[in-house]
Amino acid sequence: MTHIKATNITWHEGHVSRAEREKFLKQKGALIWFTGLSASGKSTIAYTLEHALVQRGHLAYVLDGDNIRHGLNKNLGFSAEDRQENIRRIGEVGKLFVDAGLITMTSFISPYRADRDAARKTLGDGDFIEVFCDTPIEVCEQRDPKGLYKKARAGELKGFTGIDDPYEPPLRPDWVIDASKTSPQEAAVILCELLEKRGKITALTN
Amino acid sequence: MTHIKATNITWHEGHVSRAEREKFLKQKGALIWFTGLSASGKSTIAYTLEHALVQRGHLAYVLDGDNIRHGLNKNLGFSAEDRQENIRRIGEVGKLFVDAGLITMTSFISPYRADRDAARKTLGDGDFIEVFCDTPIEVCEQRDPKGLYKKARAGELKGFTGIDDPYEPPLRPDWVIDASKTSPQEAAVILCELLEKRGKITALTN
């Protein structure tokens, strides 16, 4: 067993480049931005895609309410201003992850077009892939895994997207999925193909 | 050429775990938090370590003023409150990177002990490695690559750490380096050995 020697370490000005990390990871960084109503399938598809990518030897990461709202954005509420800042920070963190070479998924309702467009601008068109989970609200409301629609209908929850707060659908999403018609597994396959087409991952060969 | 089939994708509840990503990357996530005066060598050592790690087949990333202050934290100023929030967000982003499995370096003056201790608490002792760049201020001031000390001495820059704002040295840093005595290359070697000892990377073998 030996240790690397100081003389073996080459001096470099500045960061390891994104291109160097991407070459090492055999993939290109990308941000897949899932948007849609509560219970429209965003997280389920993101997780399934994450597993599919890891199975194919890629490094992927999901940013969602669980790791963002309780951490980085725990000092934000639900005012218009805070919602906007919430999405802005997610876009900026996504940009760092993409720069690190990761295929990154964000799973947030992100109801306002202007906020999503700002994130697209932060990332740049080539790195930002907008996936609209266009599942009918009746289906989302029937699923209602956290009982949120029920609370919103009862007036116990104010400003709930789709009930008493608007959802602004994307005008030019990169892909649209209705989770009542397409399974998470099928969605993951289609998204892998989309990542191949965009040159983010290489196609599987036999 | 063939495409992965939906039936080949296994359904998993929730995220790919940190342990699965770490196994894939053959490393464990860690946050090396560099702290010290302006021009004390933080970024130079962080970049050199990043290159050394990549040469050894590891994935590393540096968070510094260039990618944080102009992005995630561009809406923060230099008030006491904003400085605290600056460090808090960096700690939270570092935690996400560590969860993604990356060996992450942060390079910020981070002069206040309470802020660094809060970051340590956010990450947890096992993932937080505090490196104190204890380079004499005379050396830092002589280097002064951006002319900041000169401006601070001339009173053109207020609240400059080490001149008219305090630097609170770590009480129990994981490692202390004086960049006027140890080269960045030597520092990178020592830090690789520290990462080996902490079980974050495996030692090189012949």
Short mmCIF file of C-alpha atoms in Angstrom, two decimals, chain A residues 33-205:
data_model
loop_
_atom_site.label_atom_id
_atom_site.label_comp_id
_atom_site.label_asym_id
_atom_site.label_seq_id
_atom_site.Cartn_x
_atom_site.Cartn_y
_atom_site.Cartn_z
CA TRP A 33 -38.13 19.73 -14.05
CA PHE A 34 -41.39 17.96 -13.17
CA THR A 35 -44.38 20.24 -12.78
CA GLY A 36 -48.04 19.48 -12.13
CA LEU A 37 -50.79 19.31 -9.54
CA SER A 38 -50.39 17.62 -6.18
CA ALA A 39 -50.68 13.83 -6.66
CA SER A 40 -50.20 14.12 -10.43
CA GLY A 41 -47.34 11.62 -10.32
CA LYS A 42 -44.27 13.89 -10.30
CA SER A 43 -42.32 12.25 -7.48
CA THR A 44 -43.26 8.70 -8.39
CA ILE A 45 -42.02 9.19 -11.94
CA ALA A 46 -38.89 11.04 -10.75
CA TYR A 47 -37.99 8.23 -8.32
CA THR A 48 -38.65 5.55 -10.93
CA LEU A 49 -36.49 7.40 -13.44
CA GLU A 50 -33.77 7.80 -10.80
CA HIS A 51 -33.71 4.02 -10.23
CA ALA A 52 -33.76 3.35 -13.99
CA LEU A 53 -30.79 5.67 -14.50
CA VAL A 54 -28.81 4.11 -11.64
CA GLN A 55 -29.54 0.65 -13.11
CA ARG A 56 -27.99 1.91 -16.33
CA GLY A 57 -24.89 3.10 -14.50
CA HIS A 58 -25.73 6.78 -14.24
CA LEU A 59 -25.63 9.16 -11.31
CA ALA A 60 -28.97 10.83 -10.66
CA TYR A 61 -30.51 12.80 -7.83
CA VAL A 62 -34.01 13.98 -6.97
CA LEU A 63 -34.67 17.33 -5.32
CA ASP A 64 -38.12 17.33 -3.76
CA GLY A 65 -40.10 18.65 -0.84
CA ASP A 66 -38.54 16.16 1.53
CA ASN A 67 -34.97 17.30 1.09
CA ILE A 68 -35.60 20.97 0.18
CA ARG A 69 -38.51 22.21 2.23
CA HIS A 70 -37.05 20.87 5.49
CA GLY A 71 -33.56 22.09 4.69
CA LEU A 72 -32.50 24.85 2.32
CA ASN A 73 -35.99 26.35 2.08
CA LYS A 74 -37.20 25.82 5.62
CA ASN A 75 -37.21 29.58 6.17
CA LEU A 76 -39.75 30.12 3.39
CA GLY A 77 -43.52 30.15 3.72
CA PHE A 78 -46.27 30.14 1.11
CA SER A 79 -46.65 33.82 0.29
CA ALA A 80 -46.32 34.76 -3.39
CA GLU A 81 -42.86 36.12 -2.66
CA ASP A 82 -41.74 33.00 -0.78
CA ARG A 83 -43.13 30.65 -3.43
CA GLN A 84 -41.12 32.51 -6.03
CA GLU A 85 -37.94 32.39 -3.91
CA ASN A 86 -38.59 28.68 -3.27
CA ILE A 87 -38.52 27.93 -7.00
CA ARG A 88 -35.59 30.30 -7.61
CA ARG A 89 -33.42 28.49 -5.04
CA ILE A 90 -34.40 25.10 -6.45
CA GLY A 91 -33.35 26.28 -9.91
CA GLU A 92 -30.01 27.54 -8.57
CA VAL A 93 -29.30 24.32 -6.66
CA GLY A 94 -30.31 22.36 -9.75
CA LYS A 95 -27.79 24.38 -11.73
CA LEU A 96 -25.02 23.42 -9.29
CA PHE A 97 -25.97 19.74 -9.52
CA VAL A 98 -25.99 19.91 -13.32
CA ASP A 99 -22.58 21.61 -13.22
CA ALA A 100 -21.41 18.73 -11.04
CA GLY A 101 -22.49 16.42 -13.89
CA LEU A 102 -25.57 14.85 -12.31
CA ILE A 103 -28.84 14.08 -14.02
CA THR A 104 -31.09 15.89 -11.62
CA MET A 105 -34.85 15.75 -11.18
CA THR A 106 -36.92 18.36 -9.38
CA SER A 107 -40.36 17.41 -8.15
CA PHE A 108 -42.40 20.44 -7.12
CA ILE A 109 -45.88 21.64 -8.10
CA SER A 110 -44.21 24.86 -9.36
CA PRO A 111 -47.57 26.25 -10.54
CA TYR A 112 -46.45 29.58 -11.98
CA ARG A 113 -45.15 29.81 -15.52
CA ALA A 114 -42.94 32.82 -14.79
CA ASP A 115 -41.08 30.97 -12.00
CA ARG A 116 -40.47 27.90 -14.18
CA ASP A 117 -39.36 30.10 -17.08
CA ALA A 118 -36.92 31.84 -14.73
CA ALA A 119 -35.50 28.43 -13.77
CA ARG A 120 -35.19 27.52 -17.46
CA LYS A 121 -33.31 30.77 -18.01
CA THR A 122 -31.00 30.04 -15.05
CA LEU A 123 -30.16 26.60 -16.42
CA GLY A 124 -30.24 27.33 -20.14
CA ASP A 125 -32.40 25.55 -22.73
CA GLY A 126 -29.93 22.73 -23.31
CA ASP A 127 -29.92 21.64 -19.67
CA PHE A 128 -33.56 22.25 -18.73
CA ILE A 129 -36.14 19.60 -19.59
CA GLU A 130 -39.68 20.48 -18.53
CA VAL A 131 -42.02 17.56 -17.92
CA PHE A 132 -45.66 18.43 -17.40
CA CYS A 133 -47.60 15.87 -15.36
CA ASP A 134 -50.99 16.63 -16.89
CA THR A 135 -53.05 14.19 -14.87
CA PRO A 136 -56.73 15.19 -14.60
CA ILE A 137 -57.50 16.93 -11.33
CA GLU A 138 -60.32 14.42 -10.70
CA VAL A 139 -57.74 11.63 -10.69
CA CYS A 140 -55.33 13.60 -8.48
CA GLU A 141 -58.15 14.38 -6.09
CA GLN A 142 -59.25 10.77 -5.96
CA ARG A 143 -55.67 9.65 -5.21
CA ASP A 144 -55.08 12.37 -2.59
CA PRO A 145 -52.44 10.33 -0.69
CA LYS A 146 -51.92 13.03 1.93
CA GLY A 147 -55.57 14.08 2.25
CA LEU A 148 -54.67 17.57 1.04
CA TYR A 149 -57.46 17.96 -1.53
CA LYS A 150 -59.97 16.93 1.11
CA LYS A 151 -58.63 19.60 3.46
CA ALA A 152 -58.60 22.19 0.68
CA ARG A 153 -62.22 21.40 -0.28
CA ALA A 154 -63.18 21.71 3.37
CA GLY A 155 -61.53 25.13 3.46
CA GLU A 156 -58.95 23.97 6.01
CA LEU A 157 -56.12 24.59 3.54
CA LYS A 158 -55.96 27.92 1.73
CA GLY A 159 -54.20 28.68 -1.56
CA PHE A 160 -54.13 25.05 -2.68
CA THR A 161 -53.13 24.68 -6.32
CA GLY A 162 -56.04 23.57 -8.50
CA ILE A 163 -58.65 24.36 -5.86
CA ASP A 164 -58.30 28.01 -4.87
CA ASP A 165 -54.93 28.82 -6.45
CA PRO A 166 -54.19 28.63 -10.18
CA TYR A 167 -51.98 26.15 -12.00
CA GLU A 168 -50.47 27.63 -15.14
CA PRO A 169 -49.68 24.80 -17.57
CA PRO A 170 -46.43 24.99 -19.55
CA LEU A 171 -46.81 26.39 -23.06
CA ARG A 172 -43.95 24.40 -24.58
CA PRO A 173 -43.12 21.52 -22.23
CA ASP A 174 -40.49 19.03 -23.37
CA TRP A 175 -42.87 16.21 -22.55
CA VAL A 176 -46.40 15.80 -21.25
CA ILE A 177 -47.60 12.78 -19.32
CA ASP A 178 -50.99 11.83 -17.98
CA ALA A 179 -50.24 9.51 -15.06
CA SER A 180 -53.73 8.02 -15.28
CA LYS A 181 -52.79 6.62 -18.71
CA THR A 182 -49.03 6.02 -18.51
CA SER A 183 -47.31 4.02 -15.76
CA PRO A 184 -44.22 5.37 -13.96
CA GLN A 185 -42.20 2.57 -15.55
CA GLU A 186 -43.35 3.51 -19.06
CA ALA A 187 -42.66 7.16 -18.26
CA ALA A 188 -39.12 6.30 -17.12
CA VAL A 189 -38.45 4.47 -20.39
CA ILE A 190 -39.69 7.40 -22.46
CA LEU A 191 -37.63 9.85 -20.40
CA CYS A 192 -34.49 7.71 -20.80
CA GLU A 193 -35.07 7.84 -24.54
CA LEU A 194 -35.52 11.60 -24.35
CA LEU A 195 -32.20 11.86 -22.45
CA GLU A 196 -30.58 9.74 -25.18
CA LYS A 197 -31.95 12.00 -27.91
CA ARG A 198 -30.66 15.06 -26.08
CA GLY A 199 -27.21 13.48 -25.83
CA LYS A 200 -27.31 13.32 -22.04
CA ILE A 201 -26.85 9.55 -21.82
CA THR A 202 -25.83 7.00 -24.43
CA ALA A 203 -28.28 4.45 -25.76
CA LEU A 204 -27.97 0.90 -24.44
CA THR A 205 -26.40 -1.46 -26.92
#
